């Protein structure tokens, strides 16, 4: 590896020029003695080019979608068209201020309004708010709407939200944050909601049911209408975690098959790159009678003018974010939807599903696939159980070896109900050639488990940082470069 920026330091070299100080302030007298440095801070002294190379090199140490395939299940790491990035950097968007007068931001409001309407149309809901800024934030917002609905009816005893055991970790966390209790039910042997177990847990205290569809096993929950009937019979509301919407875009409208509330992950389905914690956008859609509880303002349109609509502020449960959500992320989603159109969005889902099924089929002889009796949707869950039982190789070893082959690892050990889970989501933006190369790499790894298990235990061999002791790294976090 080339020398680090710290090792390249040369006393007195610098990559900046500052204007001559023409302010007459005695800094010395402003800073209390106890905050003053006794010696100069030790910073690298390098040229501008050195700094550039430093950051360029760092960026190459990480994996990213521009560098290679990123089959991280549940995350929908699709290609983000570069035109999104170009357009969001347009000064006309970039220099807007949220406090500006409505008359001066009609274009921006039109985009937000159009996006609200498009998302409502795509999902079959009546109203959409763009305020939440993450999927989990959308869950929280949706649950607060559910709470407001019950409280408006005086039904304070409705305190329980039911979830299947395949749920994403954010679901139970949001339930608790929104002030409800979690009731977990089982999945059946086909990986779907166990209706008998659901019936056994539904009662007059049920406030709602949260279901991811397709679920985290990558399977479409076919019993949606039956579940909706069971939940609605006790005046509960049916929430859809729509993070996996990529699989059914343009094919299924959740608002028309029994769901009452749903969140979208714009930073998954609608092409914003994500990872590392944001930024994101997690709008929610609701059925007509729930719209009055949404955070205010919504974006309205009347007499040829777009405006911030506070008309439901009295019944709204409150705000969840400053102003109108993450404008730049919403803008990317808007561009993406406009570029693809209705037909294009449907093709996204079709190709995402075909790609996942293609990999699943090609790998079924090499890795255990627990739920292969039906087609998967946009992702599937394999398991490293065969490799573990036969060769003592764990899923973490397989995931580390995948890094050596030039790929990001799939999601592993999730969902929790599949032992040694390996969750693969190719997305629609990958070519057949890329999928074939990845499949071959996975097959090669399956052979290596048999012929060279040591290699698996020691992987990764080629990454800038080799295998770290995860537990120790968490307990004794040390990210400081010593020089
Ligand atoms: C990603 C995801 C979430 C949470 O979304 P964030 O934007 O990460 O908060 C919730 N549910 C499912 C199924 C997901 O895949």
PDB file of N, CA and C in Angstrom, residues 8 70 114 123 141 210 245 277 306 340 398 427 437 446 460 481:
ATOM      1  N   UNK A   8       3.491  10.950   4.620  1.00  0.00           N
ATOM      2  CA  UNK A   8       4.002  11.802   3.543  1.00  0.00           C
ATOM      3  C   UNK A   8       4.311  13.214   4.025  1.00  0.00           C
ATOM      4  N   UNK A  70     -23.612  -5.647  -5.659  1.00  0.00           N
ATOM      5  CA  UNK A  70     -23.885  -5.335  -4.258  1.00  0.00           C
ATOM      6  C   UNK A  70     -25.158  -6.066  -3.808  1.00  0.00           C
ATOM      7  N   UNK A 114     -46.503  16.520  -6.996  1.00  0.00           N
ATOM      8  CA  UNK A 114     -46.540  15.476  -8.009  1.00  0.00           C
ATOM      9  C   UNK A 114     -46.021  14.151  -7.464  1.00  0.00           C
ATOM     10  N   UNK A 123     -49.365   3.112  -5.281  1.00  0.00           N
ATOM     11  CA  UNK A 123     -49.648   2.178  -4.183  1.00  0.00           C
ATOM     12  C   UNK A 123     -51.138   2.030  -3.881  1.00  0.00           C
ATOM     13  N   UNK A 141     -44.187   7.022  12.003  1.00  0.00           N
ATOM     14  CA  UNK A 141     -45.248   7.958  11.584  1.00  0.00           C
ATOM     15  C   UNK A 141     -46.562   7.204  11.362  1.00  0.00           C
ATOM     16  N   UNK A 210     -48.672  -5.411  11.545  1.00  0.00           N
ATOM     17  CA  UNK A 210     -47.642  -4.903  10.617  1.00  0.00           C
ATOM     18  C   UNK A 210     -47.099  -6.059   9.813  1.00  0.00           C
ATOM     19  N   UNK A 245     -41.027  -2.929  -1.711  1.00  0.00           N
ATOM     20  CA  UNK A 245     -41.955  -2.537  -2.771  1.00  0.00           C
ATOM     21  C   UNK A 245     -41.377  -2.766  -4.166  1.00  0.00           C
ATOM     22  N   UNK A 277     -26.231   4.855   6.987  1.00  0.00           N
ATOM     23  CA  UNK A 277     -27.179   5.583   7.828  1.00  0.00           C
ATOM     24  C   UNK A 277     -27.871   6.769   7.200  1.00  0.00           C
ATOM     25  N   UNK A 306     -49.712  25.951  -6.031  1.00  0.00           N
ATOM     26  CA  UNK A 306     -49.303  24.948  -5.042  1.00  0.00           C
ATOM     27  C   UNK A 306     -49.119  25.642  -3.700  1.00  0.00           C
ATOM     28  N   UNK A 340     -38.940   6.646 -15.728  1.00  0.00           N
ATOM     29  CA  UNK A 340     -39.379   5.290 -16.038  1.00  0.00           C
ATOM     30  C   UNK A 340     -40.821   5.237 -16.520  1.00  0.00           C
ATOM     31  N   UNK A 398     -18.261 -17.701   4.706  1.00  0.00           N
ATOM     32  CA  UNK A 398     -18.658 -17.612   3.291  1.00  0.00           C
ATOM     33  C   UNK A 398     -18.778 -16.142   2.875  1.00  0.00           C
ATOM     34  N   UNK A 427     -31.289  -7.062  -7.466  1.00  0.00           N
ATOM     35  CA  UNK A 427     -31.939  -5.885  -8.083  1.00  0.00           C
ATOM     36  C   UNK A 427     -32.004  -6.037  -9.605  1.00  0.00           C
ATOM     37  N   UNK A 437     -21.451 -14.269 -13.334  1.00  0.00           N
ATOM     38  CA  UNK A 437     -20.138 -14.226 -12.669  1.00  0.00           C
ATOM     39  C   UNK A 437     -20.302 -14.423 -11.157  1.00  0.00           C
ATOM     40  N   UNK A 446     -18.510 -22.705  -2.744  1.00  0.00           N
ATOM     41  CA  UNK A 446     -19.060 -23.973  -2.248  1.00  0.00           C
ATOM     42  C   UNK A 446     -18.019 -25.089  -2.409  1.00  0.00           C
ATOM     43  N   UNK A 460     -11.336 -12.509   4.705  1.00  0.00           N
ATOM     44  CA  UNK A 460     -10.857 -12.169   3.365  1.00  0.00           C
ATOM     45  C   UNK A 460      -9.346 -11.993   3.330  1.00  0.00           C
ATOM     46  N   UNK A 481      -5.681   6.877  13.935  1.00  0.00           N
ATOM     47  CA  UNK A 481      -4.447   6.476  13.263  1.00  0.00           C
ATOM     48  C   UNK A 481      -3.267   6.989  14.078  1.00  0.00           C
TER      49      UNK A 481
END
